[in-house]
Tab-separated table of C-alpha atoms in Angstrom:
chain	number	residue	atom	x	y	z
A	203	MET	CA	19.876	84.460	160.647
A	204	ASP	CA	18.982	86.770	163.501
A	205	GLU	CA	18.179	90.443	163.102
A	206	ALA	CA	21.773	91.615	164.118
A	207	THR	CA	23.481	89.506	161.383
A	208	ILE	CA	21.034	90.755	158.687
A	209	ASN	CA	21.579	94.393	159.873
A	210	HIS	CA	25.288	93.758	159.560
A	211	LEU	CA	25.050	92.485	156.178
A	212	LEU	CA	23.005	95.248	155.074
A	213	ILE	CA	25.582	97.722	156.395
A	214	VAL	CA	28.416	95.862	154.483
A	215	GLY	CA	26.315	95.716	151.381
A	216	GLY	CA	25.337	99.379	151.671
A	217	VAL	CA	28.915	100.533	152.233
A	218	LEU	CA	30.067	98.532	149.199
A	219	GLY	CA	27.252	99.469	147.051
A	220	GLY	CA	27.564	103.152	147.977
A	221	LEU	CA	31.345	103.101	147.250
A	222	LEU	CA	30.822	101.628	143.927
A	223	ILE	CA	28.481	104.296	142.981
A	224	VAL	CA	30.417	107.082	144.326
A	225	ALA	CA	33.801	106.144	142.564
A	226	PRO	CA	32.538	106.542	139.038
A	227	GLY	CA	30.313	109.499	140.179
A	228	LEU	CA	33.483	111.147	141.257
A	229	ILE	CA	34.982	110.857	137.750
A	230	TRP	CA	31.943	112.843	136.257
A	231	LEU	CA	32.178	115.335	139.200
A	232	GLU	CA	35.803	115.832	138.794
A	233	ARG	CA	35.430	116.593	135.007
A	234	ARG	CA	32.546	118.883	135.592
A	235	LEU	CA	34.326	120.749	138.396
A	236	LEU	CA	37.586	120.923	136.518
A	237	ALA	CA	35.587	122.386	133.419
A	238	LEU	CA	33.722	125.021	135.694
A	239	TRP	CA	37.124	126.236	136.976
A	240	GLN	CA	38.646	126.303	133.666
A	241	ASP	CA	35.800	128.130	132.171
A	242	ARG	CA	34.428	125.467	129.796
A	243	TYR	CA	31.520	123.000	129.708
A	244	GLY	CA	33.109	119.626	130.306
A	245	PRO	CA	30.932	116.469	129.601
A	246	ASN	CA	27.373	117.700	128.925
A	247	ARG	CA	25.855	115.447	126.180
A	248	ALA	CA	25.026	111.982	127.524
A	249	GLY	CA	22.006	112.144	129.890
A	250	PRO	CA	21.133	115.121	132.251
A	251	PHE	CA	24.315	117.224	132.846
A	252	GLY	CA	26.408	114.489	131.065
A	253	VAL	CA	26.155	112.072	133.919
A	254	LEU	CA	25.904	109.203	131.671
A	255	ILE	CA	29.428	109.691	130.327
A	256	VAL	CA	30.602	107.467	133.218
A	257	LEU	CA	28.426	104.622	131.859
A	258	ALA	CA	29.867	105.185	128.452
A	259	ASP	CA	33.274	105.264	129.774
A	260	THR	CA	32.797	101.984	131.735
A	261	ILE	CA	31.329	100.170	128.716
A	262	LYS	CA	34.248	101.328	126.643
A	263	LEU	CA	36.811	100.170	129.238
A	264	PHE	CA	35.048	96.758	129.386
A	265	PHE	CA	35.088	96.257	125.688
A	266	LYS	CA	38.671	97.387	125.131
A	267	GLU	CA	41.272	94.658	124.428
A	268	ASP	CA	42.601	93.350	127.619
A	269	TRP	CA	46.283	93.333	126.636
A	270	ILE	CA	49.001	91.647	128.661
A	271	PRO	CA	52.426	92.506	127.205
A	272	PRO	CA	54.403	89.444	126.391
A	273	PHE	CA	57.467	90.764	128.230
A	274	ALA	CA	55.484	91.229	131.417
A	275	ASP	CA	55.497	89.111	134.582
A	276	LYS	CA	51.998	87.878	133.964
A	277	VAL	CA	50.841	86.707	137.583
A	278	VAL	CA	52.139	89.875	139.260
A	279	PHE	CA	50.838	92.125	136.309
A	280	VAL	CA	47.363	90.763	136.913
A	281	MET	CA	47.455	90.997	140.614
A	282	ALA	CA	48.737	94.429	141.013
A	283	PRO	CA	45.363	96.357	140.134
A	284	ALA	CA	43.460	94.006	142.468
A	285	ILE	CA	45.656	94.838	145.416
A	286	VAL	CA	44.739	98.731	145.147
A	287	MET	CA	40.878	97.961	145.247
A	288	ILE	CA	41.259	95.330	147.998
A	289	THR	CA	43.269	97.538	150.358
A	290	VAL	CA	41.087	100.615	149.871
A	291	PHE	CA	37.814	98.696	150.280
A	292	PHE	CA	39.333	97.171	153.555
A	293	SER	CA	40.145	100.529	154.812
A	294	PHE	CA	36.514	101.576	154.730
A	295	VAL	CA	35.792	98.863	157.190
A	296	ILE	CA	36.659	101.066	160.123
A	297	ILE	CA	35.011	104.304	158.924
A	298	PRO	CA	31.822	105.245	161.044
A	299	PHE	CA	29.428	106.798	158.726
A	300	ALA	CA	26.869	107.536	161.298
A	301	PRO	CA	26.231	106.171	164.797
A	302	GLY	CA	25.771	102.423	164.301
A	303	ILE	CA	26.658	102.444	160.621
A	304	ILE	CA	30.085	100.993	160.653
A	305	VAL	CA	31.246	97.566	159.500
A	306	THR	CA	33.433	96.868	162.498
A	307	ASP	CA	34.562	99.241	165.290
A	308	LEU	CA	38.210	97.737	165.662
A	309	ASN	CA	39.982	98.870	168.847
A	310	ILE	CA	43.078	99.484	166.628
A	311	GLY	CA	41.059	101.357	163.975
A	312	ILE	CA	43.592	104.029	162.782
A	313	LEU	CA	46.378	101.455	162.840
A	314	PHE	CA	44.298	99.185	160.651
A	315	PHE	CA	43.879	102.098	158.166
A	316	LEU	CA	47.638	102.923	158.145
A	317	ALA	CA	48.500	99.042	157.661
A	318	MET	CA	46.122	99.007	154.743
A	319	SER	CA	47.475	102.169	153.263
A	320	SER	CA	51.028	100.753	153.429
A	321	MET	CA	49.959	97.627	151.759
A	322	GLY	CA	48.369	99.787	148.940
A	323	ALA	CA	51.913	100.834	148.084
A	324	TYR	CA	52.440	97.357	146.563
A	325	SER	CA	50.015	97.917	143.801
A	326	ILE	CA	52.174	100.707	142.378
A	327	ILE	CA	55.467	98.966	143.031
A	328	LEU	CA	54.480	95.670	141.645
A	329	GLY	CA	52.467	97.126	138.768
A	330	GLY	CA	55.353	99.139	137.630
A	331	TRP	CA	57.860	96.289	138.092
A	332	ALA	CA	55.730	93.688	136.386
A	333	SER	CA	55.236	95.943	133.277
A	334	ASN	CA	58.949	95.449	132.579
A	335	ASN	CA	59.109	98.836	130.950
A	336	LYS	CA	61.624	101.556	132.063
A	337	TYR	CA	58.938	104.289	132.434
A	338	SER	CA	56.809	102.008	134.485
A	339	LEU	CA	59.749	101.073	136.642
A	340	LEU	CA	60.650	104.736	137.181
A	341	GLY	CA	57.162	105.502	138.055
A	342	ALA	CA	57.154	102.612	140.458
A	343	MET	CA	60.292	103.513	142.159
A	344	ARG	CA	59.101	107.082	142.594
A	345	GLY	CA	55.791	105.764	143.897
A	346	ALA	CA	57.459	103.429	146.488
A	347	ALA	CA	59.786	106.260	147.821
A	348	GLN	CA	56.835	108.728	147.995
A	349	MET	CA	54.445	106.456	149.634
A	350	ILE	CA	56.774	105.093	152.300
A	351	SER	CA	58.011	108.654	153.209
A	352	TYR	CA	54.664	110.168	153.406
A	353	GLU	CA	53.278	107.286	155.297
A	354	VAL	CA	55.602	108.317	158.289
A	355	PHE	CA	54.158	111.724	158.598
A	356	MET	CA	50.619	110.608	157.942
A	357	GLY	CA	50.897	108.148	160.986
A	358	LEU	CA	52.656	110.675	163.063
A	359	ALA	CA	50.214	113.615	162.347
A	360	LEU	CA	47.218	111.270	163.309
A	361	MET	CA	48.795	110.501	166.698
A	362	GLY	CA	47.872	114.021	167.955
A	363	THR	CA	44.076	113.167	167.674
A	364	VAL	CA	44.786	109.714	169.139
A	365	LEU	CA	46.418	111.548	172.203
A	366	LEU	CA	43.409	113.925	172.567
A	367	ALA	CA	40.753	111.193	172.271
A	368	ASN	CA	42.817	108.576	174.232
A	369	SER	CA	41.715	105.796	171.769
A	370	PHE	CA	42.634	104.384	168.340
A	371	SER	CA	39.007	103.665	167.537
A	372	LEU	CA	37.343	106.165	165.096
A	373	VAL	CA	33.998	106.006	167.010
A	374	ASP	CA	35.733	107.182	170.189
A	375	ILE	CA	37.612	109.898	168.314
A	376	ILE	CA	34.427	111.279	166.834
A	377	GLU	CA	32.553	111.180	170.279
A	378	ALA	CA	35.589	112.993	171.817
A	379	GLN	CA	35.022	115.787	169.434
A	380	ARG	CA	31.508	116.727	170.911
A	381	GLY	CA	32.659	119.824	172.572
A	382	MET	CA	35.297	120.930	169.942
A	383	TRP	CA	36.369	119.638	166.474
A	384	PHE	CA	39.955	118.453	166.559
A	385	VAL	CA	40.843	120.828	163.740
A	386	ILE	CA	41.208	123.669	166.212
A	387	PRO	CA	43.603	122.044	168.747
A	388	GLN	CA	45.272	119.983	165.908
A	389	PHE	CA	45.485	122.282	163.094
A	390	VAL	CA	49.046	121.424	162.149
A	391	GLY	CA	48.126	117.800	162.381
A	392	PHE	CA	45.210	118.310	159.927
A	393	VAL	CA	47.253	120.196	157.409
A	394	ILE	CA	50.009	117.613	157.396
A	395	PHE	CA	47.614	114.681	157.309
A	396	PHE	CA	45.813	116.262	154.300
A	397	ILE	CA	49.059	116.847	152.409
A	398	ALA	CA	50.243	113.425	153.212
A	399	GLY	CA	46.791	112.009	152.146
A	400	ILE	CA	47.279	113.591	148.815
A	401	ALA	CA	50.649	112.038	148.392
A	402	GLU	CA	49.368	108.648	149.505
A	403	THR	CA	46.620	108.745	146.880
A	404	HIS	CA	49.153	110.144	144.373
A	405	ARG	CA	46.767	112.765	143.291
A	406	LEU	CA	47.836	116.081	141.645
A	407	PRO	CA	49.903	117.938	142.568
A	408	PHE	CA	51.801	114.881	144.009
A	409	ASP	CA	51.094	112.525	141.059
A	410	ILE	CA	54.696	112.146	140.462
A	411	PRO	CA	54.587	108.354	139.811
A	412	GLU	CA	52.436	108.835	136.957
A	413	ALA	CA	53.567	112.120	135.661
A	414	GLU	CA	52.329	112.125	132.151
A	415	SER	CA	54.685	114.730	130.901
A	416	GLU	CA	57.699	112.739	131.765
A	417	LEU	CA	56.826	109.089	132.223
A	418	VAL	CA	54.108	108.425	129.647
A	419	ALA	CA	51.580	107.311	132.330
A	420	GLY	CA	54.072	106.035	134.953
A	421	PHE	CA	53.383	102.838	136.610
A	422	HIS	CA	50.298	101.946	134.510
A	423	SER	CA	51.702	102.766	131.054
A	424	GLU	CA	51.226	99.181	129.968
A	425	TYR	CA	47.800	98.606	131.453
A	426	SER	CA	44.710	98.876	129.335
A	427	GLY	CA	41.024	97.931	129.562
A	428	MET	CA	39.507	97.172	132.895
A	429	LYS	CA	42.753	96.651	134.701
A	430	PHE	CA	43.671	100.314	134.057
A	431	GLY	CA	40.029	101.140	135.086
A	432	MET	CA	40.793	99.330	138.540
A	433	PHE	CA	43.834	101.720	139.049
A	434	PHE	CA	41.608	104.480	138.173
A	435	VAL	CA	38.617	103.600	140.406
A	436	GLY	CA	41.031	102.733	143.130
A	437	GLU	CA	42.442	106.311	143.014
A	438	TYR	CA	38.971	107.804	143.421
A	439	LEU	CA	38.144	105.533	146.163
A	440	GLY	CA	41.352	106.511	147.779
A	441	ILE	CA	40.215	110.158	147.440
A	442	THR	CA	36.903	109.233	149.149
A	443	LEU	CA	38.817	107.371	151.844
A	444	ILE	CA	41.165	110.242	152.809
A	445	SER	CA	38.144	112.741	152.757
A	446	SER	CA	36.090	110.690	155.006
A	447	LEU	CA	39.037	110.041	157.369
A	448	THR	CA	39.812	113.747	157.462
A	449	VAL	CA	36.066	114.399	158.377
A	450	CYS	CA	36.193	111.628	161.069
A	451	LEU	CA	39.494	112.795	162.674
A	452	PHE	CA	39.366	116.451	162.499
A	453	PHE	CA	35.908	117.680	161.581
A	454	GLY	CA	33.667	115.656	163.944
A	455	GLY	CA	32.533	113.037	161.565
A	456	TRP	CA	28.785	112.714	161.733
A	457	LEU	CA	28.369	115.456	164.456
A	458	GLY	CA	26.367	118.508	163.425
A	459	PRO	CA	23.339	120.555	164.300
A	460	ASP	CA	20.085	118.411	164.529
A	461	PHE	CA	18.190	119.749	161.431
A	462	LEU	CA	19.906	117.123	159.274
A	463	PRO	CA	20.488	113.399	160.114
A	464	PRO	CA	24.057	112.325	160.982
A	465	LEU	CA	24.697	110.410	157.757
A	466	VAL	CA	23.822	113.476	155.725
A	467	TRP	CA	26.457	115.657	157.753
A	468	PHE	CA	28.967	112.977	157.133
A	469	VAL	CA	28.510	112.855	153.397
A	470	LEU	CA	28.308	116.675	153.059
A	471	LYS	CA	31.539	117.064	154.902
A	472	THR	CA	33.185	114.362	152.961
A	473	PHE	CA	32.165	115.926	149.597
A	474	ALA	CA	33.338	119.314	150.664
A	475	PHE	CA	36.791	117.540	150.989
A	476	ILE	CA	36.593	115.705	147.832
A	477	ALA	CA	36.006	119.087	146.022
A	478	LEU	CA	38.877	120.406	147.738
A	479	PHE	CA	41.045	117.537	146.245
A	480	ILE	CA	39.796	118.448	142.820
A	481	LEU	CA	40.302	122.103	143.289
A	482	LEU	CA	44.005	121.384	144.218
A	483	ARG	CA	44.162	119.375	140.928
A	484	ALA	CA	42.895	122.355	138.907
A	485	SER	CA	45.182	124.953	140.454
A	486	LEU	CA	48.571	123.569	141.581
A	487	PRO	CA	51.643	122.638	139.444
A	488	ARG	CA	53.474	119.528	139.997
A	489	PRO	CA	56.720	119.787	142.042
A	490	ARG	CA	59.928	117.963	141.026
A	491	TYR	CA	60.566	114.649	142.554
A	492	ASP	CA	63.449	115.854	144.823
A	493	GLN	CA	61.444	118.904	145.973
A	494	LEU	CA	58.655	116.598	147.084
A	495	MET	CA	61.111	114.459	149.158
A	496	GLU	CA	62.902	117.362	150.604
A	497	PHE	CA	59.727	119.035	151.588
A	498	GLY	CA	58.459	115.781	153.284
A	499	TRP	CA	61.731	115.090	155.282
A	500	LYS	CA	63.017	118.487	156.064
A	501	ILE	CA	59.730	120.375	156.761
A	502	LEU	CA	56.880	118.097	157.465
A	503	LEU	CA	58.734	115.612	159.693
A	504	PRO	CA	60.203	118.070	162.139
A	505	LEU	CA	56.760	119.930	162.138
A	506	THR	CA	54.801	116.721	163.027
A	507	LEU	CA	57.272	115.734	165.640
A	508	ILE	CA	57.027	119.262	167.401
A	509	ASN	CA	53.206	118.994	167.012
A	510	LEU	CA	53.197	115.668	168.618
A	511	MET	CA	55.525	116.649	171.498
A	512	ILE	CA	53.586	119.777	172.382
A	513	THR	CA	50.237	117.789	172.103
A	514	ALA	CA	51.619	115.194	174.547
A	515	GLY	CA	52.857	117.885	176.865
A	516	VAL	CA	49.539	119.647	177.055
A	517	VAL	CA	47.687	116.436	177.569
A	518	LEU	CA	50.071	115.365	180.385
A	519	MET	CA	49.684	118.832	182.035
A	520	ARG	CA	45.962	118.614	181.916
A	521	GLU	CA	45.934	115.204	183.455
A	522	GLY	CA	48.595	115.793	186.110
B	280	MET	CA	39.278	80.140	166.670
B	281	GLN	CA	41.533	77.196	167.146
B	282	LEU	CA	41.028	76.101	163.444
B	283	ALA	CA	41.675	79.805	162.174
B	284	PHE	CA	44.828	79.668	164.133
B	285	TYR	CA	46.042	76.432	162.696
B	286	ILE	CA	45.161	77.596	159.104
B	287	THR	CA	47.126	80.849	159.398
B	288	SER	CA	50.132	79.213	160.965
B	289	ALA	CA	50.161	76.630	158.169
B	290	ILE	CA	49.908	79.552	155.672
B	291	ALA	CA	52.774	81.225	157.374
B	292	VAL	CA	54.915	78.125	157.315
B	293	ILE	CA	54.130	77.339	153.569
B	294	ALA	CA	54.715	81.079	152.602
B	295	THR	CA	58.101	81.177	154.400
B	296	VAL	CA	59.236	77.794	152.688
B	297	MET	CA	58.227	79.305	149.355
B	298	VAL	CA	60.290	82.496	150.133
B	299	ILE	CA	63.332	80.189	150.425
B	300	THR	CA	62.779	78.027	147.497
B	301	ASN	CA	61.633	80.507	144.997
B	302	HIS	CA	64.051	81.475	142.178
B	303	ASN	CA	62.503	84.697	141.311
B	304	LEU	CA	63.403	87.464	143.951
B	305	ILE	CA	60.258	89.558	143.616
B	306	HIS	CA	58.079	86.406	143.868
B	307	ALA	CA	59.959	85.378	146.936
B	308	LEU	CA	59.450	88.761	148.454
B	309	LEU	CA	55.755	88.463	147.684
B	310	TYR	CA	55.498	85.291	149.668
B	311	LEU	CA	57.512	86.956	152.424
B	312	VAL	CA	54.592	89.507	152.588
B	313	VAL	CA	52.136	86.796	152.781
B	314	SER	CA	54.131	85.151	155.625
B	315	PHE	CA	54.191	88.574	157.589
B	316	LEU	CA	50.388	88.955	157.063
B	317	ALA	CA	49.889	85.434	158.334
B	318	VAL	CA	52.054	86.113	161.320
B	319	ALA	CA	50.000	89.285	162.065
B	320	VAL	CA	46.711	87.342	161.922
B	321	VAL	CA	48.311	84.869	164.476
B	322	PHE	CA	49.149	87.744	166.720
B	323	TYR	CA	45.681	88.900	166.390
B	324	LEU	CA	44.264	85.630	167.215
B	325	LEU	CA	46.361	85.363	170.243
B	326	GLY	CA	44.969	88.614	171.576
B	327	ALA	CA	47.626	91.098	170.683
B	328	PRO	CA	46.016	93.405	168.147
B	329	PHE	CA	48.374	96.260	168.584
B	330	VAL	CA	51.365	94.121	167.668
B	331	ALA	CA	49.590	92.734	164.723
B	332	ALA	CA	48.837	96.112	163.242
B	333	LEU	CA	52.568	97.079	163.780
B	334	GLU	CA	53.665	93.905	162.170
B	335	VAL	CA	51.751	94.778	158.999
B	336	ILE	CA	52.697	98.372	159.101
B	337	ILE	CA	56.459	97.919	159.751
B	338	TYR	CA	57.347	94.682	158.348
B	339	ALA	CA	55.040	93.985	155.578
B	340	GLY	CA	54.482	97.641	154.774
B	341	ALA	CA	57.832	99.415	155.082
B	342	ILE	CA	60.628	96.935	155.283
B	343	VAL	CA	59.763	94.669	152.408
B	344	VAL	CA	58.877	97.652	150.374
B	345	LEU	CA	62.270	98.983	150.864
B	346	ILE	CA	63.875	95.478	149.970
B	347	ILE	CA	61.704	95.474	146.721
B	348	PHE	CA	62.890	99.028	146.053
B	349	VAL	CA	66.537	97.958	146.240
B	350	ILE	CA	65.922	94.820	143.968
B	351	MET	CA	64.182	97.094	141.536
B	352	MET	CA	67.106	99.433	141.448
B	353	LEU	CA	69.458	96.507	140.721
B	354	ASN	CA	67.131	95.457	137.920
B	355	LEU	CA	67.739	91.621	138.091
B	356	LYS	CA	66.134	89.535	135.550
B	357	GLU	CA	66.819	86.173	133.944
B	358	GLU	CA	70.488	85.876	135.120
B	359	ALA	CA	69.478	86.365	138.693
B	360	VAL	CA	66.930	83.462	138.429
B	361	ALA	CA	69.490	81.295	136.830
B	362	GLN	CA	72.080	82.150	139.529
B	363	GLU	CA	69.438	81.346	142.215
B	364	ARG	CA	68.786	78.060	140.632
B	365	GLN	CA	72.361	77.120	140.725
B	366	TRP	CA	72.889	78.133	144.369
B	367	LEU	CA	69.858	76.361	145.508
B	368	SER	CA	71.221	73.028	144.544
B	369	ARG	CA	70.013	69.798	146.344
B	370	GLY	CA	73.214	69.227	148.211
B	371	ILE	CA	73.122	72.635	149.939
B	372	ILE	CA	69.564	72.339	151.064
B	373	THR	CA	69.896	68.756	152.573
B	374	GLY	CA	71.986	69.812	155.712
B	375	PRO	CA	69.663	72.684	156.957
B	376	ALA	CA	66.491	70.659	155.927
B	377	LEU	CA	67.552	67.612	158.020
B	378	LEU	CA	68.293	69.799	161.084
B	379	SER	CA	65.106	71.606	160.729
B	380	LEU	CA	63.218	68.343	160.380
B	381	VAL	CA	64.639	67.432	163.804
B	382	LEU	CA	63.440	70.732	165.257
B	383	LEU	CA	59.943	70.069	163.739
B	384	ALA	CA	59.692	66.697	165.169
B	385	GLU	CA	60.604	68.032	168.443
B	386	LEU	CA	57.941	70.756	168.033
B	387	ILE	CA	55.287	68.274	167.121
B	388	TYR	CA	56.283	66.065	170.141
B	389	ILE	CA	55.886	69.028	172.512
B	390	ILE	CA	52.693	69.943	171.092
B	391	VAL	CA	51.233	66.494	171.264
B	392	GLY	CA	52.546	65.968	174.616
B	393	ALA	CA	50.959	69.365	175.760
B	394	GLN	CA	54.037	70.102	177.816
B	395	VAL	CA	53.562	73.906	177.271
B	396	ALA	CA	51.386	75.962	179.594
B	397	PRO	CA	48.075	76.835	177.932
B	398	SER	CA	47.954	80.372	176.795
B	399	ASP	CA	45.885	82.427	179.132
B	400	ALA	CA	44.194	84.469	176.306
B	401	GLN	CA	44.522	87.929	177.746
B	402	ILE	CA	44.162	90.786	175.363
B	403	VAL	CA	47.146	93.048	175.200
B	404	ASP	CA	45.956	96.375	174.086
B	405	SER	CA	48.239	99.357	172.904
B	406	LYS	CA	48.254	100.920	176.272
B	407	ALA	CA	49.646	97.698	177.904
B	408	VAL	CA	52.384	97.628	175.204
B	409	GLY	CA	53.205	101.148	176.084
B	410	MET	CA	53.353	100.749	179.695
B	411	SER	CA	55.715	97.844	179.580
B	412	LEU	CA	57.776	99.550	176.903
B	413	TYR	CA	58.276	102.606	178.964
B	414	GLY	CA	58.152	100.649	182.202
B	415	PRO	CA	60.405	97.701	182.713
B	416	TYR	CA	61.869	97.619	179.235
B	417	VAL	CA	62.699	101.369	178.890
B	418	ILE	CA	66.526	100.520	178.578
B	419	GLY	CA	65.784	98.547	175.361
B	420	VAL	CA	63.769	101.452	173.920
B	421	GLU	CA	66.556	103.873	174.618
B	422	LEU	CA	69.102	101.574	173.248
B	423	SER	CA	67.391	101.143	170.076
B	424	GLY	CA	66.721	104.989	169.903
B	425	ILE	CA	70.514	105.276	170.216
B	426	LEU	CA	71.113	102.756	167.349
B	427	LEU	CA	68.447	104.495	165.136
B	428	MET	CA	70.246	107.901	165.861
B	429	ALA	CA	73.516	106.404	164.664
B	430	GLY	CA	71.862	105.173	161.519
B	431	ILE	CA	70.270	108.528	160.827
B	432	VAL	CA	73.534	110.341	161.374
B	433	GLY	CA	75.251	107.831	159.066
B	434	ALA	CA	72.603	108.269	156.255
B	435	TYR	CA	72.834	112.027	156.553
B	436	HIS	CA	76.585	111.768	156.238
B	437	LEU	CA	76.368	109.609	153.174
B	438	GLY	CA	73.585	111.651	151.503
B	439	ARG	CA	74.817	115.064	152.247
B	440	GLN	CA	74.813	117.130	149.108
B	441	LYS	CA	77.546	119.293	147.881
B	442	LYS	CA	76.630	122.931	147.297
B	443	LYS	CA	75.452	123.284	143.789
B	444	ILE	CA	77.432	125.606	141.585
B	445	VAL	CA	75.170	126.803	138.817
B	446	HIS	CA	77.896	128.633	136.775
B	447	ARG	CA	81.641	128.338	136.361
B	448	PHE	CA	82.193	131.827	137.370
B	449	LEU	CA	80.812	131.177	140.749
B	450	GLU	CA	83.293	128.264	141.383
B	451	GLU	CA	85.995	130.656	142.916
B	452	GLU	CA	83.548	132.270	145.214
B	453	ALA	CA	82.315	128.934	146.415
B	454	SER	CA	85.798	127.416	147.005
């Protein structure tokens, strides 16, 4: 193997390993931050600051009984949690962490992410359907409708940055932000993308597919053990993905003053957004299902279309 | 590259056959997703990455999800499987299968004879797609826009909500 191949394999392994450490770490971070904002301690017994609670949780999940309900569609039931992990991991392929640290710089970068996120919807739909349980089915149908609708605004909100950078590739988009971060000319796009990102990862306040107070646990009611764990980890990886994409698209990715290396800037910015995700969970109530859909189609869609038209007009004027 | 192309095409064909012959609707739709993904890979290998991405986003991502959504609403279970099994009797398949076999034979003959022009593997990026869509094919774009508009107006008409009356005393005011 020549040096380039080894380098590439190192990057792939580093990204994969980093994500596998970050995802459980986030579970601890979320519980500690929630506790902080709710004026209590949170996990603080196992290890320093309770970090080892994650290890304990993982061991517990692995040793739980792996129960497949006899009324479930077995093949689809087993497949569903794998889909969410696969699609999220695939999406990280196009994320540039620092100059040169990227698995592959596809020329259709953003479209690849959109494709993977739309494939991710299958894990919810199939998981809920295969469980053969009315609460799961209701959760799955809500999830399907929510994810398809919010994908539309998500894609359209990104097109503003694509227009400004004149490329679908994330590396080009970050390079185009040397003068000014895109959050300033594309503020509307940023807000809509972030809202749609929360809906895509079905996090609170948009966790309607798994609303505990109405649907037991929604689409994953029947899942236990590590299969449930995969849905759980997939959700945290989804948060990391949306945060790092927001950073890449609107906050200049690895760009930052010289006193810190680019990778550190990227990680710092990403963690700021992850903390924002957790703060949203701590502070906002869950809307009703029809309110969510109305908000999407009646407010976000017109706003994104207007934003896209104005951006396109400005770009045309500047060129012409 | 050539080998990858043949493998993905084979997957696409097998998955599509499985879509037709599967008795369970959701399983059939999963094969349909696989078939779309395989077609997307074929597009990518032929140098059309933009079309490949759209194939996954629109067909595998949105349209099949909508079909699954409808099927989940109908909540079809064992009786549907039995009905499918009944419909897919051998007598019904024979005719179309024979005709497709003739087509397949022709296709193999053409490929083996290399009668087709070799593909000049030119990469069609998103810009080229946009240029041709809004250049020579603009009338098609506009026509499909009008069609979608009609669909949206129709959906709005069907889904229009009546004004909600929260109390019977307010009924007279509303009417």
